[in-house]
PDB file of C-alpha atoms and ligand atoms in Angstrom:
ATOM      1  CA  UNK R 223       0.000   0.000   0.000  1.00  0.00           C
ATOM      2  CA  UNK R 224       2.846   2.413   0.761  1.00  0.00           C
ATOM      3  CA  UNK R 225       4.453   2.088  -2.646  1.00  0.00           C
ATOM      4  CA  UNK R 226       1.120   2.108  -4.490  1.00  0.00           C
ATOM      5  CA  UNK R 227      -0.010   5.297  -2.749  1.00  0.00           C
ATOM      6  CA  UNK R 228       3.322   7.037  -3.223  1.00  0.00           C
ATOM      7  CA  UNK R 229       3.544   6.078  -6.902  1.00  0.00           C
ATOM      8  CA  UNK R 230       0.112   7.629  -7.427  1.00  0.00           C
ATOM      9  CA  UNK R 231       1.013  10.786  -5.480  1.00  0.00           C
ATOM     10  CA  UNK R 232       4.299  11.185  -7.373  1.00  0.00           C
ATOM     11  CA  UNK R 233       2.399  10.912 -10.660  1.00  0.00           C
ATOM     12  CA  UNK R 234      -0.048  13.619  -9.593  1.00  0.00           C
ATOM     13  CA  UNK R 235      -2.938  11.376  -8.595  1.00  0.00           C
ATOM     14  CA  UNK R 236      -4.697  11.232  -5.220  1.00  0.00           C
ATOM     15  CA  UNK R 237      -4.996   7.752  -3.630  1.00  0.00           C
ATOM     16  CA  UNK R 238      -7.487   6.625  -0.963  1.00  0.00           C
ATOM     17  CA  UNK R 239      -7.078   3.100   0.469  1.00  0.00           C
ATOM     18  CA  UNK R 240     -10.552   2.013   1.531  1.00  0.00           C
ATOM     19  CA  UNK R 241     -11.864  -1.486   2.274  1.00  0.00           C
ATOM     20  CA  UNK R 242     -14.849  -1.302   4.652  1.00  0.00           C
ATOM     21  CA  UNK R 243     -18.367  -1.837   3.354  1.00  0.00           C
ATOM     22  CA  UNK R 244     -19.734   0.901   5.606  1.00  0.00           C
ATOM     23  CA  UNK R 245     -18.095   3.652   3.532  1.00  0.00           C
ATOM     24  CA  UNK R 246     -17.738   2.134   0.056  1.00  0.00           C
ATOM     25  CA  UNK R 247     -21.219   3.116  -1.232  1.00  0.00           C
ATOM     26  CA  UNK R 248     -20.636   6.700  -0.067  1.00  0.00           C
ATOM     27  CA  UNK R 249     -17.033   7.182  -1.151  1.00  0.00           C
ATOM     28  CA  UNK R 250     -16.774   5.251  -4.445  1.00  0.00           C
ATOM     29  CA  UNK R 251     -19.045   7.700  -6.358  1.00  0.00           C
ATOM     30  CA  UNK R 252     -16.635  10.501  -5.386  1.00  0.00           C
ATOM     31  CA  UNK R 253     -13.701   8.845  -7.153  1.00  0.00           C
ATOM     32  CA  UNK R 254     -12.559   9.230 -10.770  1.00  0.00           C
ATOM     33  CA  UNK R 255     -11.560   5.561 -10.946  1.00  0.00           C
ATOM     34  CA  UNK R 256     -11.732   2.523  -8.665  1.00  0.00           C
ATOM     35  CA  UNK R 257      -8.789   0.143  -8.241  1.00  0.00           C
ATOM     36  CA  UNK R 258      -9.354  -3.320  -6.751  1.00  0.00           C
ATOM     37  CA  UNK R 259      -6.256  -5.272  -5.733  1.00  0.00           C
ATOM     38  CA  UNK R 260      -6.712  -8.786  -4.284  1.00  0.00           C
ATOM     39  CA  UNK R 261      -3.176  -9.047  -2.910  1.00  0.00           C
ATOM     40  CA  UNK R 262      -4.153  -9.276   0.756  1.00  0.00           C
ATOM     41  CA  UNK R 263      -7.512 -10.939   0.086  1.00  0.00           C
ATOM     42  CA  UNK R 264      -9.542 -12.245   3.031  1.00  0.00           C
ATOM     43  CA  UNK R 265     -13.104 -13.617   3.236  1.00  0.00           C
ATOM     44  CA  UNK R 266     -14.023 -10.473   5.202  1.00  0.00           C
ATOM     45  CA  UNK R 267     -12.662  -8.124   2.523  1.00  0.00           C
ATOM     46  CA  UNK R 268     -14.205  -9.815  -0.525  1.00  0.00           C
ATOM     47  CA  UNK R 269     -17.771  -8.451  -0.044  1.00  0.00           C
ATOM     48  CA  UNK R 270     -16.409  -4.918  -0.009  1.00  0.00           C
ATOM     49  CA  UNK R 271     -14.480  -5.540  -3.228  1.00  0.00           C
ATOM     50  CA  UNK R 272     -17.593  -6.903  -4.953  1.00  0.00           C
ATOM     51  CA  UNK R 273     -19.671  -3.998  -3.638  1.00  0.00           C
ATOM     52  CA  UNK R 274     -17.131  -1.401  -4.790  1.00  0.00           C
ATOM     53  CA  UNK R 275     -17.076  -2.866  -8.306  1.00  0.00           C
ATOM     54  CA  UNK R 276     -20.884  -2.861  -8.402  1.00  0.00           C
ATOM     55  CA  UNK R 277     -21.083   0.751  -7.174  1.00  0.00           C
ATOM     56  CA  UNK R 278     -18.470   1.823  -9.745  1.00  0.00           C
ATOM     57  CA  UNK R 279     -20.501   0.165 -12.503  1.00  0.00           C
ATOM     58  CA  UNK R 280     -23.738   1.710 -11.227  1.00  0.00           C
ATOM     59  CA  UNK R 281     -22.256   5.208 -11.323  1.00  0.00           C
ATOM     60  CA  UNK R 282     -20.347   4.602 -14.560  1.00  0.00           C
ATOM     61  CA  UNK R 283     -16.886   4.916 -13.034  1.00  0.00           C
ATOM     62  CA  UNK R 284     -13.980   3.079 -14.665  1.00  0.00           C
ATOM     63  CA  UNK R 285     -12.474   0.399 -12.498  1.00  0.00           C
ATOM     64  CA  UNK R 286      -9.288  -1.650 -12.730  1.00  0.00           C
ATOM     65  CA  UNK R 287      -8.491  -5.113 -11.317  1.00  0.00           C
ATOM     66  CA  UNK R 288      -5.125  -6.529 -10.241  1.00  0.00           C
ATOM     67  CA  UNK R 289      -5.670 -10.294  -9.778  1.00  0.00           C
ATOM     68  CA  UNK R 290      -2.628 -10.811  -7.552  1.00  0.00           C
ATOM     69  CA  UNK R 291      -1.643 -14.496  -7.339  1.00  0.00           C
ATOM     70  CA  UNK R 292      -4.926 -15.534  -9.031  1.00  0.00           C
ATOM     71  CA  UNK R 293      -3.654 -19.074  -9.605  1.00  0.00           C
ATOM     72  CA  UNK R 294      -2.446 -19.673  -6.047  1.00  0.00           C
ATOM     73  CA  UNK R 295      -5.653 -21.097  -4.536  1.00  0.00           C
ATOM     74  CA  UNK R 296      -9.237 -21.973  -5.404  1.00  0.00           C
ATOM     75  CA  UNK R 297     -10.646 -19.297  -3.106  1.00  0.00           C
ATOM     76  CA  UNK R 298      -8.482 -16.600  -4.661  1.00  0.00           C
ATOM     77  CA  UNK R 299      -9.167 -17.743  -8.219  1.00  0.00           C
ATOM     78  CA  UNK R 300     -12.932 -17.817  -7.635  1.00  0.00           C
ATOM     79  CA  UNK R 301     -12.787 -14.334  -6.121  1.00  0.00           C
ATOM     80  CA  UNK R 302     -10.894 -13.020  -9.166  1.00  0.00           C
ATOM     81  CA  UNK R 303     -13.283 -14.715 -11.603  1.00  0.00           C
ATOM     82  CA  UNK R 304     -16.295 -13.317  -9.728  1.00  0.00           C
ATOM     83  CA  UNK R 305     -14.760  -9.834  -9.910  1.00  0.00           C
ATOM     84  CA  UNK R 306     -14.020 -10.375 -13.615  1.00  0.00           C
ATOM     85  CA  UNK R 307     -17.736 -11.062 -14.178  1.00  0.00           C
ATOM     86  CA  UNK R 308     -18.360  -7.455 -13.041  1.00  0.00           C
ATOM     87  CA  UNK R 309     -16.501  -6.310 -16.156  1.00  0.00           C
ATOM     88  CA  UNK R 310     -13.506  -4.231 -15.044  1.00  0.00           C
ATOM     89  CA  UNK R 311     -12.380  -1.614 -17.556  1.00  0.00           C
ATOM     90  CA  UNK R 312      -8.854  -3.030 -17.348  1.00  0.00           C
ATOM     91  CA  UNK R 313      -7.273  -6.159 -15.842  1.00  0.00           C
ATOM     92  CA  UNK R 314      -3.490  -6.084 -15.354  1.00  0.00           C
ATOM     93  CA  UNK R 315      -1.609  -9.154 -14.165  1.00  0.00           C
ATOM     94  CA  UNK R 316       1.653 -10.969 -14.718  1.00  0.00           C
ATOM     95  CA  UNK R 317       1.842 -13.896 -17.129  1.00  0.00           C
ATOM     96  CA  UNK R 318       0.888 -16.540 -14.571  1.00  0.00           C
ATOM     97  CA  UNK R 319      -2.060 -14.532 -13.248  1.00  0.00           C
ATOM     98  CA  UNK R 320      -3.524 -13.937 -16.714  1.00  0.00           C
ATOM     99  CA  UNK R 321      -3.001 -17.597 -17.662  1.00  0.00           C
ATOM    100  CA  UNK R 322      -4.799 -18.700 -14.465  1.00  0.00           C
ATOM    101  CA  UNK R 323      -7.788 -16.445 -15.225  1.00  0.00           C
ATOM    102  CA  UNK R 324      -7.918 -17.690 -18.808  1.00  0.00           C
ATOM    103  CA  UNK R 325      -7.677 -21.370 -17.826  1.00  0.00           C
ATOM    104  CA  UNK R 326      -9.964 -20.945 -14.843  1.00  0.00           C
ATOM    105  CA  UNK R 327      -7.854 -23.377 -12.851  1.00  0.00           C
ATOM    106  CA  UNK R 328      -5.435 -23.275  -9.922  1.00  0.00           C
ATOM    107  CA  UNK R 329      -1.778 -23.318 -10.958  1.00  0.00           C
ATOM    108  CA  UNK R 330      -0.095 -26.267  -9.212  1.00  0.00           C
ATOM    109  CA  UNK R 331       3.260 -24.566  -9.865  1.00  0.00           C
ATOM    110  CA  UNK R 332       2.105 -21.201  -8.538  1.00  0.00           C
ATOM    111  CA  UNK R 333       4.741 -19.024  -6.896  1.00  0.00           C
ATOM    112  CA  UNK R 334       2.050 -16.800  -5.418  1.00  0.00           C
ATOM    113  CA  UNK R 335       2.449 -13.210  -6.538  1.00  0.00           C
ATOM    114  CA  UNK R 336       5.497 -14.007  -8.659  1.00  0.00           C
ATOM    115  CA  UNK R 337       5.105 -15.223 -12.238  1.00  0.00           C
ATOM    116  CA  UNK R 338       6.458 -18.458 -13.657  1.00  0.00           C
ATOM    117  CA  UNK R 339       5.445 -17.343 -17.149  1.00  0.00           C
ATOM    118  CA  UNK R 340       6.718 -14.638 -19.468  1.00  0.00           C
ATOM    119  CA  UNK R 341       4.205 -12.041 -20.661  1.00  0.00           C
ATOM    120  CA  UNK R 342       4.699 -13.360 -24.200  1.00  0.00           C
ATOM    121  CA  UNK R 343       3.474 -16.791 -23.023  1.00  0.00           C
ATOM    122  CA  UNK R 344       0.096 -15.214 -22.255  1.00  0.00           C
ATOM    123  CA  UNK R 345      -0.709 -13.234 -25.429  1.00  0.00           C
ATOM    124  CA  UNK R 346      -3.348 -15.654 -26.715  1.00  0.00           C
ATOM    125  CA  UNK R 347      -4.779 -16.045 -23.201  1.00  0.00           C
ATOM    126  CA  UNK R 348      -4.956 -12.261 -22.806  1.00  0.00           C
ATOM    127  CA  UNK R 349      -6.704 -11.777 -26.147  1.00  0.00           C
ATOM    128  CA  UNK R 350      -9.246 -14.476 -25.364  1.00  0.00           C
ATOM    129  CA  UNK R 351      -9.837 -13.067 -21.864  1.00  0.00           C
ATOM    130  CA  UNK R 352     -10.343  -9.586 -23.304  1.00  0.00           C
ATOM    131  CA  UNK R 353     -12.857 -10.924 -25.798  1.00  0.00           C
ATOM    132  CA  UNK R 354     -14.802 -12.909 -23.192  1.00  0.00           C
ATOM    133  CA  UNK R 355     -14.712 -10.303 -20.406  1.00  0.00           C
ATOM    134  CA  UNK R 356     -14.975  -7.105 -22.454  1.00  0.00           C
ATOM    135  CA  UNK R 357     -12.031  -5.733 -20.478  1.00  0.00           C
ATOM    136  CA  UNK R 358      -8.722  -4.386 -21.662  1.00  0.00           C
ATOM    137  CA  UNK R 359      -6.197  -7.030 -20.559  1.00  0.00           C
ATOM    138  CA  UNK R 360      -2.558  -6.173 -19.815  1.00  0.00           C
ATOM    139  CA  UNK R 361       0.166  -8.700 -19.091  1.00  0.00           C
ATOM    140  CA  UNK R 362       3.318  -7.306 -17.495  1.00  0.00           C
ATOM    141  CA  UNK R 363       6.821  -8.587 -18.087  1.00  0.00           C
ATOM    142  CA  UNK R 364       9.952  -7.748 -20.079  1.00  0.00           C
ATOM    143  CA  UNK R 365       7.480  -6.517 -22.698  1.00  0.00           C
ATOM    144  CA  UNK R 366       4.158  -5.389 -21.304  1.00  0.00           C
ATOM    145  CA  UNK R 367       1.367  -6.706 -23.508  1.00  0.00           C
ATOM    146  CA  UNK R 368      -1.905  -4.764 -23.870  1.00  0.00           C
ATOM    147  CA  UNK R 369      -4.909  -6.065 -25.807  1.00  0.00           C
ATOM    148  CA  UNK R 370      -8.595  -5.251 -26.286  1.00  0.00           C
ATOM    149  CA  UNK R 371      -9.121  -8.669 -27.813  1.00  0.00           C
ATOM    150  CA  UNK R 372      -8.295  -7.435 -31.295  1.00  0.00           C
ATOM    151  CA  UNK R 373      -5.362  -4.995 -31.131  1.00  0.00           C
ATOM    152  CA  UNK R 374      -2.160  -6.064 -29.354  1.00  0.00           C
ATOM    153  CA  UNK R 375       0.649  -3.635 -28.441  1.00  0.00           C
ATOM    154  CA  UNK R 376       3.869  -4.083 -26.507  1.00  0.00           C
ATOM    155  CA  UNK R 377       5.230  -1.499 -24.065  1.00  0.00           C
ATOM    156  CA  UNK R 378       8.962  -2.092 -23.970  1.00  0.00           C
ATOM    157  CA  UNK R 379      10.142   0.295 -21.288  1.00  0.00           C
ATOM    158  CA  UNK R 380      11.312  -0.919 -17.860  1.00  0.00           C
ATOM    159  CA  UNK R 381      14.137  -2.762 -16.096  1.00  0.00           C
ATOM    160  CA  UNK R 382      14.210  -6.333 -14.805  1.00  0.00           C
ATOM    161  CA  UNK R 383      15.058  -5.189 -11.272  1.00  0.00           C
ATOM    162  CA  UNK R 384      11.496  -3.872 -10.923  1.00  0.00           C
ATOM    163  CA  UNK R 385      10.532  -7.488 -10.311  1.00  0.00           C
ATOM    164  CA  UNK R 386      12.674  -7.478  -7.161  1.00  0.00           C
ATOM    165  CA  UNK R 387      10.554  -4.794  -5.526  1.00  0.00           C
ATOM    166  CA  UNK R 388       7.260  -5.948  -4.035  1.00  0.00           C
ATOM    167  CA  UNK R 389       4.200  -4.028  -5.223  1.00  0.00           C
ATOM    168  CA  UNK R 390       5.653  -2.704  -8.460  1.00  0.00           C
ATOM    169  CA  UNK R 391       2.981  -4.678 -10.300  1.00  0.00           C
ATOM    170  CA  UNK R 392       0.327  -3.376  -7.893  1.00  0.00           C
ATOM    171  CA  UNK R 393       1.717   0.114  -8.458  1.00  0.00           C
ATOM    172  CA  UNK R 394       1.653   0.007 -12.245  1.00  0.00           C
ATOM    173  CA  UNK R 395      -1.949  -1.207 -12.082  1.00  0.00           C
ATOM    174  CA  UNK R 396      -2.729   1.788  -9.870  1.00  0.00           C
ATOM    175  CA  UNK R 397      -1.096   4.061 -12.438  1.00  0.00           C
ATOM    176  CA  UNK R 398      -3.255   2.455 -15.122  1.00  0.00           C
ATOM    177  CA  UNK R 399      -6.322   3.350 -13.032  1.00  0.00           C
ATOM    178  CA  UNK R 400      -5.090   6.953 -12.742  1.00  0.00           C
ATOM    179  CA  UNK R 401      -4.486   7.230 -16.495  1.00  0.00           C
ATOM    180  CA  UNK R 402      -7.854   5.682 -17.341  1.00  0.00           C
ATOM    181  CA  UNK R 403      -9.443   8.224 -14.983  1.00  0.00           C
ATOM    182  CA  UNK R 404      -7.974  11.014 -17.117  1.00  0.00           C
ATOM    183  CA  UNK R 405      -9.605   9.680 -20.278  1.00  0.00           C
ATOM    184  CA  UNK R 406     -12.110   6.865 -19.658  1.00  0.00           C
ATOM    185  CA  UNK R 407     -12.971   6.836 -23.372  1.00  0.00           C
ATOM    186  CA  UNK R 408      -9.543   5.475 -24.297  1.00  0.00           C
ATOM    187  CA  UNK R 409      -8.690   2.735 -21.774  1.00  0.00           C
ATOM    188  CA  UNK R 410      -6.522   0.808 -24.272  1.00  0.00           C
ATOM    189  CA  UNK R 411      -4.278   3.807 -24.936  1.00  0.00           C
ATOM    190  CA  UNK R 412      -4.296   4.837 -21.252  1.00  0.00           C
ATOM    191  CA  UNK R 413      -3.167   1.352 -20.208  1.00  0.00           C
ATOM    192  CA  UNK R 414      -0.295   1.198 -22.705  1.00  0.00           C
ATOM    193  CA  UNK R 415       0.794   4.723 -21.771  1.00  0.00           C
ATOM    194  CA  UNK R 416       0.763   4.038 -18.024  1.00  0.00           C
ATOM    195  CA  UNK R 417       2.848   0.881 -18.493  1.00  0.00           C
ATOM    196  CA  UNK R 418       5.314   2.746 -20.687  1.00  0.00           C
ATOM    197  CA  UNK R 419       5.587   5.709 -18.297  1.00  0.00           C
ATOM    198  CA  UNK R 420       6.073   3.447 -15.264  1.00  0.00           C
ATOM    199  CA  UNK R 421       8.749   1.456 -17.111  1.00  0.00           C
ATOM    200  CA  UNK R 422      10.476   4.657 -18.200  1.00  0.00           C
ATOM    201  CA  UNK R 423      10.533   5.850 -14.582  1.00  0.00           C
ATOM    202  CA  UNK R 424      12.135   2.501 -13.750  1.00  0.00           C
ATOM    203  CA  UNK R 425      14.820   3.072 -16.390  1.00  0.00           C
ATOM    204  CA  UNK R 426      15.584   6.549 -15.052  1.00  0.00           C
ATOM    205  CA  UNK R 427      15.552   5.299 -11.442  1.00  0.00           C
ATOM    206  CA  UNK R 428      17.827   2.394 -12.300  1.00  0.00           C
ATOM    207  CA  UNK R 429      20.447   4.759 -13.764  1.00  0.00           C
ATOM    208  CA  UNK R 430      20.980   6.091 -10.219  1.00  0.00           C
ATOM    209  CA  UNK R 431      20.286   2.912  -8.198  1.00  0.00           C
ATOM    210  CA  UNK R 432      22.587   0.379  -6.512  1.00  0.00           C
ATOM    211  CA  UNK R 433      19.931  -2.304  -5.989  1.00  0.00           C
ATOM    212  CA  UNK R 434      16.209  -2.833  -5.381  1.00  0.00           C
ATOM    213  CA  UNK R 435      15.926  -0.602  -2.296  1.00  0.00           C
ATOM    214  CA  UNK R 436      17.459   2.445  -3.995  1.00  0.00           C
ATOM    215  CA  UNK R 437      15.541   1.703  -7.207  1.00  0.00           C
ATOM    216  CA  UNK R 438      12.311   1.782  -5.172  1.00  0.00           C
ATOM    217  CA  UNK R 439      13.160   5.265  -3.925  1.00  0.00           C
ATOM    218  CA  UNK R 440      14.520   6.514  -7.249  1.00  0.00           C
ATOM    219  CA  UNK R 441      11.429   5.193  -9.036  1.00  0.00           C
ATOM    220  CA  UNK R 442       9.163   7.500  -7.034  1.00  0.00           C
ATOM    221  CA  UNK R 443      11.468  10.466  -7.646  1.00  0.00           C
ATOM    222  CA  UNK R 444      11.704   9.630 -11.368  1.00  0.00           C
ATOM    223  CA  UNK R 445       7.927   9.504 -11.730  1.00  0.00           C
ATOM    224  CA  UNK R 446       7.634  12.836  -9.920  1.00  0.00           C
ATOM    225  CA  UNK R 447      10.240  14.402 -12.215  1.00  0.00           C
ATOM    226  CA  UNK R 448       8.997  13.017 -15.547  1.00  0.00           C
ATOM    227  CA  UNK R 449       8.145  15.624 -18.173  1.00  0.00           C
ATOM    228  CA  UNK R 450       6.281  15.440 -21.469  1.00  0.00           C
ATOM    229  CA  UNK R 451       9.430  15.775 -23.615  1.00  0.00           C
ATOM    230  CA  UNK R 452      11.184  12.870 -21.865  1.00  0.00           C
ATOM    231  CA  UNK R 453       8.109  10.662 -22.202  1.00  0.00           C
ATOM    232  CA  UNK R 454       7.630  11.490 -25.885  1.00  0.00           C
ATOM    233  CA  UNK R 455      11.318  10.842 -26.583  1.00  0.00           C
ATOM    234  CA  UNK R 456      11.679   7.561 -24.681  1.00  0.00           C
ATOM    235  CA  UNK R 457       8.277   5.867 -24.536  1.00  0.00           C
ATOM    236  CA  UNK R 458       8.554   2.624 -26.506  1.00  0.00           C
ATOM    237  CA  UNK R 459       5.169   1.180 -27.487  1.00  0.00           C
ATOM    238  CA  UNK R 460       4.621  -0.706 -30.734  1.00  0.00           C
ATOM    239  CA  UNK R 461       2.175  -3.085 -32.392  1.00  0.00           C
ATOM    240  CA  UNK R 462       2.752  -6.783 -31.841  1.00  0.00           C
TER     241      UNK R 462
HETATM  242  N1  ADP I 777      12.122  -8.477 -17.285  1.00  0.00           N
HETATM  243  C1  ADP I 777      11.638  -7.245 -17.171  1.00  0.00           C
HETATM  244  N2  ADP I 777      12.215  -6.209 -17.822  1.00  0.00           N
HETATM  245  C2  ADP I 777      11.724  -4.957 -17.705  1.00  0.00           C
HETATM  246  N3  ADP I 777      10.651  -4.626 -16.957  1.00  0.00           N
HETATM  247  C3  ADP I 777      10.042  -5.636 -16.279  1.00  0.00           C
HETATM  248  C4  ADP I 777      10.480  -6.981 -16.351  1.00  0.00           C
HETATM  249  N4  ADP I 777       9.660  -7.737 -15.573  1.00  0.00           N
HETATM  250  C5  ADP I 777       8.749  -6.897 -15.041  1.00  0.00           C
HETATM  251  N5  ADP I 777       8.971  -5.648 -15.468  1.00  0.00           N
HETATM  252  C6  ADP I 777       8.194  -4.454 -15.089  1.00  0.00           C
HETATM  253  O1  ADP I 777       8.020  -4.496 -13.681  1.00  0.00           O
HETATM  254  C7  ADP I 777       6.714  -4.067 -13.317  1.00  0.00           C
HETATM  255  C8  ADP I 777       6.049  -5.172 -12.491  1.00  0.00           C
HETATM  256  O2  ADP I 777       5.778  -6.202 -13.381  1.00  0.00           O
HETATM  257  P1  ADP I 777       5.627  -7.713 -12.840  1.00  0.00           P
HETATM  258  O3  ADP I 777       6.764  -8.043 -11.978  1.00  0.00           O
HETATM  259  O4  ADP I 777       5.373  -8.527 -14.080  1.00  0.00           O
HETATM  260  O5  ADP I 777       4.284  -7.612 -12.031  1.00  0.00           O
HETATM  261  P2  ADP I 777       3.892  -8.410 -10.675  1.00  0.00           P
HETATM  262  O6  ADP I 777       4.680  -7.693  -9.628  1.00  0.00           O
HETATM  263  O7  ADP I 777       2.421  -8.186 -10.563  1.00  0.00           O
HETATM  264  O8  ADP I 777       4.303  -9.819 -10.879  1.00  0.00           O
HETATM  265  C9  ADP I 777       5.997  -3.732 -14.616  1.00  0.00           C
HETATM  266  O9  ADP I 777       6.074  -2.338 -14.848  1.00  0.00           O
HETATM  267  C10 ADP I 777       6.802  -4.466 -15.680  1.00  0.00           C
HETATM  268  O10 ADP I 777       6.782  -3.808 -16.936  1.00  0.00           O
HETATM  269  C1  TZP I 778       3.932 -10.634  -2.048  1.00  0.00           C
HETATM  270  C2  TZP I 778       2.487 -10.326  -1.926  1.00  0.00           C
HETATM  271  N1  TZP I 778       1.615 -11.159  -1.309  1.00  0.00           N
HETATM  272  C3  TZP I 778       0.352 -10.746  -1.277  1.00  0.00           C
HETATM  273  S1  TZP I 778       0.220  -9.228  -2.017  1.00  0.00           S
HETATM  274  C4  TZP I 778       1.895  -9.164  -2.401  1.00  0.00           C
HETATM  275  C5  TZP I 778       2.515  -8.040  -3.165  1.00  0.00           C
HETATM  276  C6  TZP I 778       2.454  -8.369  -4.623  1.00  0.00           C
HETATM  277  O1  TZP I 778       2.781  -7.198  -5.325  1.00  0.00           O
HETATM  278  P1  TZP I 778       3.189  -7.296  -6.867  1.00  0.00           P
HETATM  279  O2  TZP I 778       2.204  -8.175  -7.553  1.00  0.00           O
HETATM  280  O3  TZP I 778       3.137  -5.887  -7.339  1.00  0.00           O
HETATM  281  O4  TZP I 778       4.555  -7.877  -6.890  1.00  0.00           O
HETATM  282 MG1   MG I 779       1.328  -8.509  -9.049  1.00  0.00          MG
END
């Protein structure tokens, strides 16, 4: 939660971490986008997640799902599939998470939140999931894949060391929510741009880092310092 909130703040967004059902119906309509992350899922928290997605749909707010470790257990997979039925605007996961959602089965080789698949292993799964769910589906990895079920683009910014920092995936999904909030009519483009911008911040942060801890700090500073010229010069998104 700390990194997610600070990534959003450094990018100019305003995060609010809310999980109790008593305030979700009142607060969700005040947001520009809802972000549901199942990382620390519990049976007590699931009703609030489902309610928030329903309220976002009812008041026509975009919402984004991060199906953290979707293939790790039956409970978690069912929760993610139930949330998927509420038609998120965007789903962003790593290769293993998107494969688990596509297959609809627990991954016996699951490493929890970490992926045992490359993003490129999940292109067909992502396209099919996008077609069946109506969501934009993004698969993170060395090349971030984004598809609406028809178009497929790759965002090629980023550094491998981002994988060594917990919540970088959660954070890029939050940034996707922030970018979709800016222009809900173009979620495909917003998703690809957010992934590219986050990866570019990782590249800039890495140039001054000595390891994952300093990259984590430099990443936040790099996002805060990014300007339009740098993004336009270094963003690397192309058709696949
Ligand atoms: N091998 C890699 N090279 C460059 N960037 C990467 C690589 N692997 C992951 N990333 C980037 O790290 C961030 C987190 O992605 P990932 O580790 O796949 O998500 P998760 O933490 O949900 O498993 C994303 O911005 C992604 O683009
Ligand atoms: C390790 C872990 N376990 C439950 S949530 C979480 C963080 C996962 O974050 P990310 O998917 O961004 O690596
Ligand atoms: Mg993740």
